[in-house]
Amino acid sequence: MSGHSTYQPKTGFERWLDARLPIIRLGHDSFVDYPTPRNLNYWWTFGGILSLCLGVQIITGIVLAMHYTPSAAGAFNSVEHIMRDVNYGWLLRYMHANGASMFFIAVYIHMLRGVYYGSYKAPREVLWILGCVIYLIMMATAFMGYVLPWGQMSFWGATVITNLFSAIPVVGPAITTWLWGGFAVDNSTLNRFFSLHYLLPFMIAGVVILHVWALHVVGQNNPTGIDPKSKSDTLPFTPYATVKDGFAMSLFLILFAVFIFYMPDSLGHPDNYTPANPMVTPPHIVPEWYFLPFYAILRAVPDKLMGVLAMFGAIACIFALPWLDTSKVKSMRYRPQARIYFFFFLVACVILGFCGAKLPDAQVIPGLTTVFVIDYDLNTFVWLSRLSTLYYFAYFLVVMPVLGLTEKPLPTPETISSPVLGVETKD
Amino acid sequence: MLRKVTLLAAALVLVGGPALAAAKVREPNEIAFSFEGPFGRYDQAQLQRGYKVYREVCSACHSMNLVAFRNLGDAGGPFFDPKYPNPNDNPVVKALAADTQIGDIDGETGDAIKRPGIPADKFPAPFANDAAAKASNGGVAPPDLSLIAKAREGGPAYIASLIAGFGTPPAGLTVPAGLNYNPYFPGDVSANWTGDHAHTPPGGFIAMAPPLTADQVTFDDGTKSTIKQQAEDVAAFLMWTAEPKMEERKHMGFSVLIFLILFSGLLYASYRRVWRDESH
């Protein structure tokens, strides 16, 4: 799509088709001849891994939907019917349930790679935002998918998250009723969630096409952050990138298989093997692991509306990243100070995830004589969340804009090939 | 260096998953179940003993709605016999089903009737409906046991510890009427504790009375019927009812992993060959 096409139709049929629908040309230009920077490292293989994840989720999901009953009375038992009586149903369901977690592991690595190497900077802002849109739809899809087995955590997770919208002034309660299709999370909620859970993955697939299109217009970023200047800076996608992506996918599948076959329930919550019961609230409602950092941000703010705004603001910051970062240098390879702040950003995210899984009032260090400031016990997870939330926002809103103007980056190479070809001896 | 840190952080996100900040409760005992580990399998004799404990003790109050008699004869199940790949033909399964009375509707007259069970029937529930189960059990229906081993933190070890772990409540603890003290049951007994508040006993109050007594179930294989034995056997059986495809899953996983490791090796070799003349 970038540059002119080098595709040469070889057979008569290809020439005939090329004059009418140049679809083979499109595939050839996008996935065979497409020039990729020669210095891409393994962090760049997660794009391919993510398309694999999407494919696995869609295929297993379609087959699961053939056996699933979307009704409050039948959902839980139909999932167990899949687990017990459908041929390889247990495999499909464990693939789908763990596949969601694998999808998020890959997307988080993919996003953090983008942040570290400055892949969101001009001219890749639209590419970045399309990725953020995919991530947002992924979160909605995963949330609705978790509701479908209609276990205790499904039901109460849906109750907690849909209730967030009731914090919106004036129209909040009406929006919540509209989302539920009634006055509580019930059969109508489950039915619409099922419908949307089936729809959204195809919307993801659509935005993925735009994402790949945008990628192929501007070209891939690379670990140096220097755009390719000559042909010696790039290699054709096939076979160079395909074989490397394939190897990485295979390694990723090993991790996936270990979860499916040997620890299929380790990422889920035991309460979801108890059917949904609106009369019994679980002692501790927790979302899936991939939402925990945002859940911690939500709970870090004492006011409900402000908490919801903070949670959505945390996602909005990711969208705004191309305009928050003022540095002219893309890759943090040449930004030693930015690397340190980035490292602490990772730590803050992990701590937030950890806090999201804990009771807010539980002690961080058990038994420690507690530090009270005025009325607040500082040795609690809610205060650790507050500290990490502060850093999360400061990273986007203070560090990113200010550091770009004040730091002194290391010298950057002229071309991709100069650091690569310069230091390595060819044999 | 930073690559390693990022990788480590990703790993940490993984293990930092859902964890419960539990109130004080005694940790389940360490029990070496045969089905643990990547090659673990169910011990068929233990499943048979566990089924007997379930049938003679637990099923008086607890339903098991997701399990059918035919499942008992499935591969990996307690009464699987390789001579009968179709469990509906298995004479043991047929006999066990025929021992029970199943509520049905007479197709001719439309009357509610009772008939002997067949392998296709699900295990009959002890109470006609949820309200009846509640009325007979102090207002709370005993949980269905089909998935209980996966629905409780600690799994089968927790179940075995709980049902064998009643014992006498410590002096200074007032046990409310209709409830029983159990150190393994999640809860909070501090309101009923008159002793030192730094040493509140672990656990909580559970409506279920101690279900097991020694020699209450006679095991057909001659195993001594202690409370601990009954508890572990029924816990293993409940793990099987919760995860009947576990053996098939681990077996397939082994082949899949072998394939993926070989395939990754081939891909790596291809990668090295394709890239051998290119610096990167």
XYZ file of C-alpha atoms in Angstrom:
707
model
C 0.000 0.000 0.000
C 2.954 2.316 0.499
C 5.042 2.835 -2.564
C 4.245 1.291 -5.900
C 3.289 -2.327 -6.296
C 5.833 -4.856 -7.521
C 3.289 -7.629 -7.984
C 3.589 -9.439 -11.321
C 0.602 -11.659 -12.148
C 2.050 -14.943 -13.355
C -0.827 -17.006 -14.655
C -3.592 -16.093 -17.039
C -6.164 -16.308 -14.270
C -4.158 -13.951 -12.046
C -3.897 -11.410 -14.881
C -7.624 -11.713 -15.516
C -8.479 -11.270 -11.837
C -5.936 -8.493 -11.332
C -7.665 -6.368 -13.956
C -11.001 -6.844 -12.197
C -10.321 -7.210 -8.459
C -6.644 -6.808 -7.549
C -7.038 -8.805 -4.349
C -3.974 -10.978 -4.900
C -2.006 -7.795 -5.500
C -3.324 -6.429 -2.192
C -2.238 -9.560 -0.333
C 1.121 -9.596 -2.064
C 1.844 -5.938 -1.339
C 0.663 -6.223 2.271
C 2.106 -9.510 3.412
C 4.829 -10.551 1.008
C 6.572 -7.591 -0.499
C 5.788 -5.138 2.286
C 9.110 -3.699 3.511
C 9.783 -4.172 7.226
C 12.666 -2.569 9.107
C 15.433 -5.141 9.375
C 16.119 -4.440 13.033
C 12.711 -5.383 14.522
C 13.088 -7.326 17.757
C 10.747 -9.886 19.328
C 8.578 -7.190 20.920
C 7.365 -6.558 17.358
C 5.966 -10.076 17.004
C 2.949 -9.351 19.214
C 0.946 -7.791 16.382
C 0.889 -11.149 14.626
C 0.242 -12.924 17.927
C -2.746 -10.649 18.528
C -4.316 -11.482 15.180
C -3.879 -15.143 16.094
C -5.636 -14.466 19.421
C -8.525 -12.733 17.668
C -8.861 -15.641 15.251
C -8.857 -18.209 18.057
C -11.472 -16.267 20.029
C -13.780 -15.844 17.047
C -13.581 -19.483 15.937
C -13.985 -21.009 19.412
C -16.654 -18.438 20.233
C -18.757 -19.251 17.186
C -18.710 -22.957 18.036
C -19.458 -22.284 21.703
C -22.453 -20.157 20.672
C -23.856 -23.205 18.876
C -24.235 -24.922 22.245
C -24.799 -22.013 24.608
C -28.223 -20.897 25.856
C -28.418 -17.147 26.475
C -30.990 -17.089 29.242
C -30.768 -16.524 32.960
C -32.374 -19.917 33.541
C -30.258 -21.855 31.066
C -26.883 -20.130 30.698
C -25.004 -21.706 33.608
C -26.180 -25.228 32.847
C -25.538 -24.842 29.123
C -21.904 -23.934 29.851
C -21.639 -27.065 31.988
C -23.339 -29.014 29.191
C -20.540 -27.791 26.921
C -17.963 -28.868 29.528
C -19.463 -32.325 30.018
C -21.471 -33.494 27.032
C -20.271 -31.610 23.939
C -17.399 -33.355 22.139
C -14.250 -31.402 23.042
C -16.513 -28.773 24.567
C -14.190 -28.493 27.556
C -11.348 -27.714 25.145
C -13.323 -25.037 23.308
C -14.452 -23.379 26.489
C -11.040 -23.440 28.166
C -9.476 -22.094 24.960
C -11.998 -19.281 24.842
C -11.813 -18.391 28.543
C -8.019 -18.529 28.748
C -7.770 -17.068 25.259
C -9.197 -13.835 26.622
C -6.380 -13.642 29.158
C -3.786 -14.491 26.508
C -5.260 -11.750 24.296
C -4.787 -9.210 27.079
C -1.258 -10.376 27.923
C -0.362 -9.860 24.265
C -2.162 -6.529 23.935
C -0.502 -5.112 27.040
C 2.931 -6.110 25.768
C 2.063 -4.691 22.335
C 0.956 -1.380 23.871
C 3.924 -1.082 26.221
C 6.224 -1.779 23.288
C 4.546 1.133 21.519
C 5.102 3.398 24.499
C 8.736 2.382 25.000
C 9.733 2.833 21.358
C 7.533 5.905 20.773
C 5.451 4.152 18.110
C 2.588 6.616 18.645
C 4.542 9.659 17.440
C 4.054 11.383 14.098
C 3.161 10.099 11.603
C 1.633 7.168 13.514
C -0.982 8.993 15.646
C -3.964 7.540 13.789
C -2.417 4.089 13.891
C -2.074 4.473 17.670
C -5.616 5.723 18.156
C -7.029 2.864 16.100
C -5.114 0.528 18.395
C -6.655 2.265 21.410
C -10.111 1.814 19.869
C -9.395 -1.904 19.457
C -8.302 -2.087 23.093
C -11.476 -0.313 24.222
C -13.739 -2.676 22.264
C -11.693 -5.607 23.568
C -12.409 -4.524 27.134
C -16.132 -4.240 26.434
C -16.142 -7.635 24.723
C -14.213 -9.343 27.530
C -16.448 -7.817 30.183
C -19.626 -8.987 28.453
C -18.113 -12.403 27.776
C -17.365 -12.885 31.459
C -21.049 -12.288 32.218
C -22.269 -15.053 29.884
C -21.578 -18.144 32.096
C -23.942 -16.488 34.582
C -21.976 -17.494 37.654
C -21.799 -15.461 40.831
C -18.858 -13.355 39.667
C -20.499 -12.844 36.255
C -23.640 -11.507 37.835
C -22.031 -9.357 40.502
C -19.302 -8.085 38.194
C -22.017 -6.999 35.760
C -23.920 -5.374 38.620
C -20.894 -3.401 39.835
C -19.743 -2.245 36.397
C -23.158 -1.315 34.987
C -23.892 0.581 38.213
C -20.909 2.820 37.466
C -23.021 4.584 34.864
C -25.534 5.545 37.535
C -22.874 7.959 38.837
C -23.467 10.232 35.839
C -25.502 13.207 37.073
C -29.174 13.516 36.079
C -29.301 10.856 33.325
C -27.186 8.199 35.108
C -29.995 6.070 36.570
C -31.917 6.187 33.293
C -28.832 5.072 31.359
C -28.333 2.195 33.774
C -31.939 1.050 33.387
C -31.516 1.270 29.613
C -28.319 -0.819 29.754
C -29.994 -3.444 31.916
C -33.190 -3.551 29.914
C -34.981 -3.570 33.243
C -34.507 -2.529 36.832
C -31.751 -4.970 37.718
C -29.181 -7.167 35.989
C -31.378 -9.986 34.738
C -32.352 -12.087 31.748
C -32.662 -9.104 29.400
C -29.182 -7.912 30.405
C -27.725 -11.345 29.715
C -29.431 -11.512 26.317
C -28.163 -8.139 25.122
C -24.689 -8.882 26.444
C -24.680 -12.101 24.450
C -25.798 -10.286 21.319
C -23.132 -7.596 21.751
C -20.469 -10.114 22.713
C -21.085 -11.778 19.354
C -21.077 -8.468 17.471
C -18.076 -6.666 18.955
C -15.337 -9.121 17.856
C -16.307 -8.447 14.245
C -16.060 -4.741 14.931
C -12.603 -5.428 16.349
C -11.742 -7.292 13.170
C -12.938 -4.277 11.169
C -10.815 -1.838 13.145
C -7.881 -4.263 12.877
C -8.124 -3.897 9.092
C -7.964 -0.103 9.496
C -5.086 -0.524 11.970
C -3.115 -2.640 9.502
C -3.984 -0.256 6.671
C -2.707 2.712 8.671
C 0.377 0.687 9.557
C 1.116 -0.071 5.942
C 0.715 3.570 4.929
C 3.229 4.916 7.451
C 5.369 1.793 7.826
C 6.479 0.109 11.003
C 8.403 1.878 13.703
C 11.531 0.048 14.848
C 13.757 -0.114 17.922
C 15.818 2.899 16.825
C 12.767 5.019 16.090
C 14.519 6.182 12.889
C 12.371 5.685 9.800
C 13.914 3.577 7.023
C 15.782 5.768 4.541
C 16.950 3.296 1.911
C 16.280 -0.201 0.703
C 19.131 -1.562 2.809
C 17.156 -0.583 5.924
C 14.312 -2.958 5.168
C 13.605 -6.568 4.317
C 10.504 -7.969 2.616
C 7.791 -9.140 5.036
C 7.895 -12.642 3.564
C 9.906 -14.631 4.418
C 11.789 -12.536 6.960
C 8.982 -11.291 9.205
C 6.623 -14.206 8.590
C 9.088 -16.795 9.827
C 10.049 -14.726 12.855
C 6.389 -14.007 13.717
C 5.589 -17.670 13.203
C 8.285 -18.730 15.634
C 7.063 -16.220 18.233
C 3.450 -17.353 17.748
C 4.466 -20.937 18.322
C 6.207 -19.994 21.582
C 3.146 -18.027 22.620
C 0.958 -21.058 21.868
C 3.092 -23.099 24.267
C 2.242 -20.675 27.067
C -1.419 -20.739 25.963
C -1.450 -24.571 25.952
C 0.026 -24.745 29.455
C -2.902 -22.675 30.699
C -5.561 -24.572 28.725
C -4.405 -28.066 29.611
C -2.747 -27.763 33.004
C -4.170 -24.744 34.832
C -7.415 -23.864 33.036
C -9.111 -22.296 36.042
C -6.128 -20.498 37.530
C -7.035 -17.127 35.996
C -10.723 -17.394 36.856
C -12.502 -17.032 40.152
C -13.947 -20.052 42.044
C -17.168 -18.130 42.685
C -17.992 -18.303 38.999
C -18.640 -22.029 39.387
C -21.603 -21.114 41.600
C -24.735 -20.142 39.641
C -25.699 -16.453 39.775
C -27.803 -15.643 42.810
C -29.149 -12.076 43.158
C -29.906 -12.753 46.846
C -26.323 -13.651 47.848
C -23.511 -11.128 47.375
C -20.020 -12.665 47.287
C -17.802 -11.346 50.093
C -15.357 -9.860 47.622
C -16.241 -8.910 44.042
C -13.184 -8.783 41.775
C -12.968 -8.358 38.010
C -10.725 -10.429 35.750
C -7.011 -9.741 36.186
C -6.733 -7.542 33.100
C -9.149 -4.990 34.563
C -7.604 -4.901 38.025
C -5.429 -1.755 37.536
C -8.476 0.224 36.404
C -10.570 -1.245 39.204
C -7.916 -0.058 41.682
C -8.017 3.459 40.168
C -11.822 3.435 40.459
C -11.671 2.504 44.127
C -8.798 4.864 44.910
C -11.113 7.852 44.562
C -13.523 8.283 47.470
C -16.278 9.846 45.319
C -18.199 7.538 42.972
C -18.506 9.940 40.023
C -14.911 11.102 40.369
C -13.808 7.483 40.593
C -15.586 6.635 37.365
C -14.098 9.710 35.688
C -10.627 8.746 36.916
C -11.062 5.240 35.542
C -12.163 6.438 32.108
C -9.557 9.217 32.298
C -6.871 6.571 32.732
C -7.902 5.132 29.369
C -8.307 8.581 27.806
C -4.670 9.348 28.675
C -3.585 6.447 26.470
C -5.588 7.897 23.556
C -4.014 11.337 24.054
C -0.472 10.009 24.302
C 0.697 11.247 20.853
C 0.044 14.817 21.957
C 1.169 14.453 25.568
C 4.700 13.376 24.702
C 6.779 16.364 23.599
C 10.036 14.531 22.908
C 11.366 14.646 19.362
C 13.191 11.352 19.900
C 10.967 8.302 19.444
C 12.812 5.394 20.994
C 13.616 5.326 24.691
C 16.838 3.608 23.684
C 18.183 7.144 23.367
C 16.244 8.590 26.305
C 17.901 7.288 29.493
C 15.799 9.455 31.803
C 12.537 8.491 30.095
C 13.500 4.843 30.617
C 13.584 5.317 34.372
C 10.169 6.971 34.441
C 8.842 4.234 32.147
C 10.155 1.559 34.491
C 8.325 3.145 37.420
C 5.210 3.398 35.262
C 5.366 -0.378 34.809
C 5.809 -0.816 38.550
C 2.824 1.452 39.219
C 0.648 -0.572 36.821
C 1.629 -3.859 38.467
C 0.998 -2.418 41.936
C -2.389 -1.119 40.791
C -3.241 -4.573 39.479
C -2.245 -6.068 42.807
C -4.288 -3.501 44.757
C -7.321 -4.168 42.571
C -7.348 -7.782 43.762
C -7.172 -6.863 47.449
C -9.746 -5.525 49.853
C -9.167 -1.739 49.990
C -8.988 -1.648 53.772
C -6.674 -4.639 54.117
C -3.181 -3.885 55.413
C -0.378 -3.820 52.875
C 2.188 -4.958 55.436
C 0.256 -7.095 57.906
C 0.982 -6.415 61.541
C 2.861 -3.184 60.905
C 2.013 -0.544 63.486
C -0.178 1.570 61.355
C 0.603 5.123 60.372
C -2.408 7.337 60.826
C -2.501 10.726 59.188
C -5.437 12.650 60.656
C -8.055 9.927 60.187
C -6.496 7.847 57.456
C -4.688 4.549 57.829
C -1.819 4.781 55.349
C -0.892 1.098 55.552
C -3.865 0.012 53.408
C -4.264 -1.007 49.807
C -6.500 1.943 49.118
C -3.613 4.297 49.958
C -1.161 2.273 47.921
C -3.666 2.519 45.038
C -3.902 6.271 45.537
C -0.139 6.648 45.400
C 0.109 4.517 42.247
C -2.875 6.264 40.640
C -1.146 9.580 41.248
C 1.972 8.304 39.508
C -0.077 6.813 36.658
C -1.626 10.177 35.845
C 1.565 12.121 36.562
C 3.394 9.927 34.056
C 1.018 10.909 31.268
C 0.192 14.473 32.271
C 3.473 15.724 33.782
C 6.406 13.465 32.915
C 5.530 12.998 29.235
C 5.100 16.709 28.394
C 7.865 18.089 30.631
C 10.567 15.468 30.184
C 10.499 15.825 26.406
C 11.465 19.482 26.792
C 14.005 19.199 29.600
C 15.865 15.923 28.994
C 19.070 15.574 27.007
C 18.712 12.526 24.792
C 21.663 10.444 23.597
C 22.775 10.918 19.988
C 20.571 8.992 17.564
C 21.943 7.126 14.539
C 21.547 8.491 11.033
C 19.895 5.383 9.623
C 18.668 2.034 10.850
C 21.500 0.277 9.094
C 24.274 2.393 10.490
C 24.074 1.044 14.035
C 23.226 -2.406 12.757
C 25.617 -2.892 9.888
C 28.304 -0.841 11.588
C 28.846 -3.020 14.614
C 28.128 -6.499 13.345
C 30.608 -8.430 11.286
C 29.110 -10.201 8.343
C 30.163 -13.734 7.703
C 18.071 -5.045 31.045
C 14.836 -3.180 30.437
C 13.558 -6.002 28.254
C 14.013 -8.370 31.183
C 12.265 -5.982 33.535
C 9.316 -5.642 31.164
C 9.071 -9.395 30.847
C 9.206 -9.752 34.609
C 6.497 -7.147 35.009
C 4.306 -9.030 32.551
C 4.855 -12.191 34.580
C 3.992 -10.349 37.783
C 0.731 -9.112 36.304
C -0.038 -12.767 35.686
C 0.520 -14.005 39.205
C -1.042 -10.930 40.766
C -4.450 -12.244 39.689
C -7.528 -12.590 41.824
C -6.461 -13.151 45.401
C -8.725 -13.071 48.389
C -7.756 -11.158 51.464
C -9.400 -13.701 53.739
C -10.375 -13.217 57.342
C -8.517 -15.548 59.702
C -9.196 -19.111 58.651
C -7.213 -22.321 58.999
C -5.409 -23.288 55.786
C -6.576 -26.618 54.277
C -4.404 -29.621 55.118
C -1.819 -30.768 52.612
C -3.298 -33.837 50.949
C -1.423 -35.719 48.214
C -4.274 -36.467 45.792
C -3.515 -38.849 42.946
C -4.882 -36.378 40.371
C -2.423 -33.585 41.140
C 0.362 -32.596 38.786
C 0.594 -32.712 34.998
C 0.399 -36.514 34.869
C -1.997 -37.017 37.784
C -4.952 -39.347 37.245
C -7.994 -40.200 39.308
C -7.625 -43.283 41.499
C -10.610 -45.358 40.385
C -10.887 -47.283 43.676
C -10.899 -43.972 45.547
C -13.621 -42.577 43.274
C -15.743 -45.665 43.951
C -15.314 -45.240 47.707
C -16.026 -41.534 47.341
C -19.184 -42.251 45.377
C -20.362 -44.519 48.205
C -19.742 -41.784 50.805
C -21.601 -39.286 48.608
C -24.512 -41.671 48.010
C -24.870 -42.802 51.623
C -24.084 -39.544 53.429
C -23.955 -36.334 51.353
C -26.864 -37.057 49.014
C -29.277 -37.037 51.949
C -29.124 -33.233 51.875
C -27.081 -32.151 48.829
C -28.181 -32.338 45.208
C -25.797 -33.104 42.335
C -27.855 -31.923 39.409
C -25.198 -31.873 36.693
C -24.131 -35.517 36.975
C -25.946 -38.447 35.367
C -25.531 -42.125 36.238
C -24.041 -42.735 32.791
C -21.162 -40.389 33.729
C -20.083 -42.925 36.373
C -19.142 -45.270 33.507
C -17.371 -42.632 31.364
C -13.634 -42.971 30.743
C -11.867 -41.687 33.856
C -15.018 -42.201 35.936
C -15.467 -44.387 39.036
C -17.099 -47.364 37.296
C -15.517 -47.140 33.853
C -15.051 -50.568 32.367
C -13.156 -50.821 29.041
C -15.525 -53.672 28.106
C -18.362 -51.129 27.926
C -17.225 -48.092 25.939
C -20.867 -46.982 25.972
C -21.546 -46.408 29.682
C -25.261 -47.044 29.147
C -24.391 -50.735 28.700
C -22.275 -50.924 31.862
C -24.084 -53.333 34.265
C -22.703 -51.601 37.383
C -23.979 -48.247 36.167
C -27.342 -49.770 35.267
C -27.646 -51.349 38.714
C -26.692 -48.131 40.517
C -29.274 -46.209 38.497
C -31.953 -48.845 39.064
C -31.390 -48.537 42.823
C -32.905 -45.042 42.769
C -36.451 -43.842 42.192
C -36.812 -41.032 39.654
C -39.765 -38.687 39.496
C -41.386 -38.711 36.042
C -44.666 -38.156 34.230
C -46.603 -41.151 32.993
C -46.877 -40.686 29.220
C -50.244 -42.404 29.088
C -52.078 -40.776 31.959
C -50.060 -37.626 32.704
C -49.827 -38.600 36.367
C -46.714 -37.925 38.386
C -45.022 -41.270 38.989
C -41.816 -42.748 40.385
C -39.850 -45.205 38.286
C -36.464 -46.941 38.702
C -33.575 -44.910 37.318
C -31.769 -45.620 34.026
C -28.175 -44.601 33.168
C -29.405 -41.519 31.265
C -31.021 -40.066 34.406
C -29.350 -37.312 36.372
C -28.776 -38.027 40.079
C -32.085 -37.452 41.874
C -32.140 -34.451 44.222
C -33.004 -34.988 47.906
C -35.612 -32.212 47.957
C -38.485 -31.560 45.577
C -37.511 -27.916 45.136
C -35.391 -25.096 46.495
C -38.023 -23.999 49.018
C -38.264 -27.522 50.443
C -34.463 -27.687 50.701
C -34.452 -24.383 52.583
C -37.306 -25.344 54.881
C -35.541 -28.528 55.965
C -32.155 -26.893 56.503
C -32.648 -23.843 58.658
C -33.445 -21.452 55.813
C -30.442 -22.057 53.556
C -30.453 -24.702 50.834
C -27.379 -27.006 50.972
C -25.238 -26.151 47.929
C -25.348 -28.407 44.880
C -22.203 -30.554 44.900
C -21.622 -31.013 41.138
C -19.018 -28.250 40.917
C -18.232 -27.665 44.566
C -14.565 -28.726 44.262
C -14.000 -25.929 41.729
C -16.328 -23.446 43.401
C -14.377 -23.225 46.641
C -10.994 -21.653 47.251
C -8.652 -24.537 48.103
C -10.620 -27.130 46.094
C -10.726 -30.783 47.194
C -8.156 -30.260 49.971
C -10.445 -27.633 51.486
C -13.466 -29.940 51.260
C -11.634 -32.874 52.857
C -10.281 -30.608 55.616
C -13.665 -29.016 56.247
C -15.804 -32.134 56.535
C -13.271 -33.952 58.726
C -12.239 -30.851 60.659
C -15.100 -30.075 63.037
C -13.830 -31.118 66.464
C -14.824 -29.437 69.727
C -15.086 -25.635 69.719
C -12.458 -23.919 71.910
C -13.530 -22.909 75.425
C -14.774 -19.334 75.413
C -16.558 -19.627 72.060
C -20.364 -19.525 72.140
C -21.671 -21.464 69.150
C -25.061 -20.073 67.990
C -28.003 -22.492 67.983
C -28.282 -24.458 64.744
C -24.709 -23.723 63.718
C -21.420 -25.559 64.140
C -17.905 -24.256 64.606
C -15.365 -25.202 61.935
C -11.849 -23.746 61.797
C -11.608 -24.251 57.996
C -14.879 -22.502 57.149
C -14.421 -18.849 56.086
C -16.163 -16.563 58.522
C -15.699 -14.419 61.581
C -16.340 -15.739 65.082
C -15.030 -12.702 67.001
C -18.534 -11.582 68.096
C -19.028 -14.917 69.867
C -15.563 -15.065 71.426
C -15.086 -14.123 75.049
C -11.378 -14.904 75.256
C -8.323 -12.860 74.308
C -9.118 -10.861 71.158
C -5.595 -11.214 69.855
C -6.226 -14.966 69.703
C -9.688 -15.208 68.157
C -10.107 -18.782 66.886
C -9.815 -19.208 63.106
C -12.763 -20.175 60.934
C -16.473 -19.595 61.200
C -19.866 -21.103 61.892
C -21.363 -23.510 59.371
C -24.927 -24.791 59.264
C -23.846 -28.304 58.267
C -23.427 -30.617 61.273
C -20.327 -32.865 61.298
C -21.405 -35.286 58.534
C -18.951 -38.147 58.969
C -18.461 -40.761 61.665
C -15.962 -43.617 61.623
C -17.245 -46.841 60.014
C -20.459 -45.137 58.929
C -19.737 -46.215 55.350
C -18.491 -49.750 54.703
C -16.016 -49.759 51.837
C -16.370 -52.717 49.472
C -12.612 -52.904 48.898
C -11.909 -53.410 52.608
C -10.307 -49.993 53.155
C -10.566 -48.947 56.790
C -13.394 -46.451 57.023
C -11.913 -43.663 59.136
C -13.286 -40.117 59.023
C -10.116 -38.946 57.264
C -10.402 -41.723 54.673
C -14.054 -40.962 53.970
C -13.334 -37.241 53.709
C -10.459 -37.641 51.255
C -12.314 -40.189 49.154
C -15.427 -38.067 48.823
C -13.284 -34.985 48.083
C -11.601 -36.895 45.244
C -15.010 -37.972 43.976
C -16.215 -34.357 44.068
C -13.158 -33.274 42.102
C -14.115 -35.833 39.487
C -17.724 -34.601 39.327
C -16.442 -31.034 38.949
C -13.826 -31.856 36.314
C -14.730 -35.199 34.688
C -12.609 -34.502 31.593
C -9.396 -33.852 33.528
C -7.600 -37.026 32.430
C -8.511 -36.451 28.786
C -7.387 -32.827 29.127
C -3.961 -33.624 30.591
C -3.442 -36.421 28.131
C -4.169 -34.202 25.148
C -2.111 -31.383 26.660
C 0.950 -33.601 26.705
C 0.678 -34.357 22.979
C -0.073 -30.730 22.140
C 2.972 -29.517 24.059
C 5.277 -32.077 22.455
C 3.991 -31.005 19.040
C 4.340 -27.289 19.770
C 7.873 -27.678 21.129
C 8.976 -29.633 18.042
C 7.161 -27.181 15.776
C 8.831 -24.226 17.528
C 12.186 -25.921 17.035
C 11.518 -26.303 13.319
C 10.376 -22.705 13.041
C 13.467 -21.527 14.873
C 15.682 -23.493 12.504
C 13.804 -21.981 9.534
C 14.192 -18.548 11.048
C 17.952 -18.997 11.429
C 18.237 -20.253 7.871
C 16.142 -17.465 6.337
C 18.022 -14.787 8.250
C 21.500 -16.307 7.967
C 22.755 -13.758 5.452
C 21.000 -10.769 6.946
C 22.347 -8.762 9.836
C 19.770 -7.495 12.256
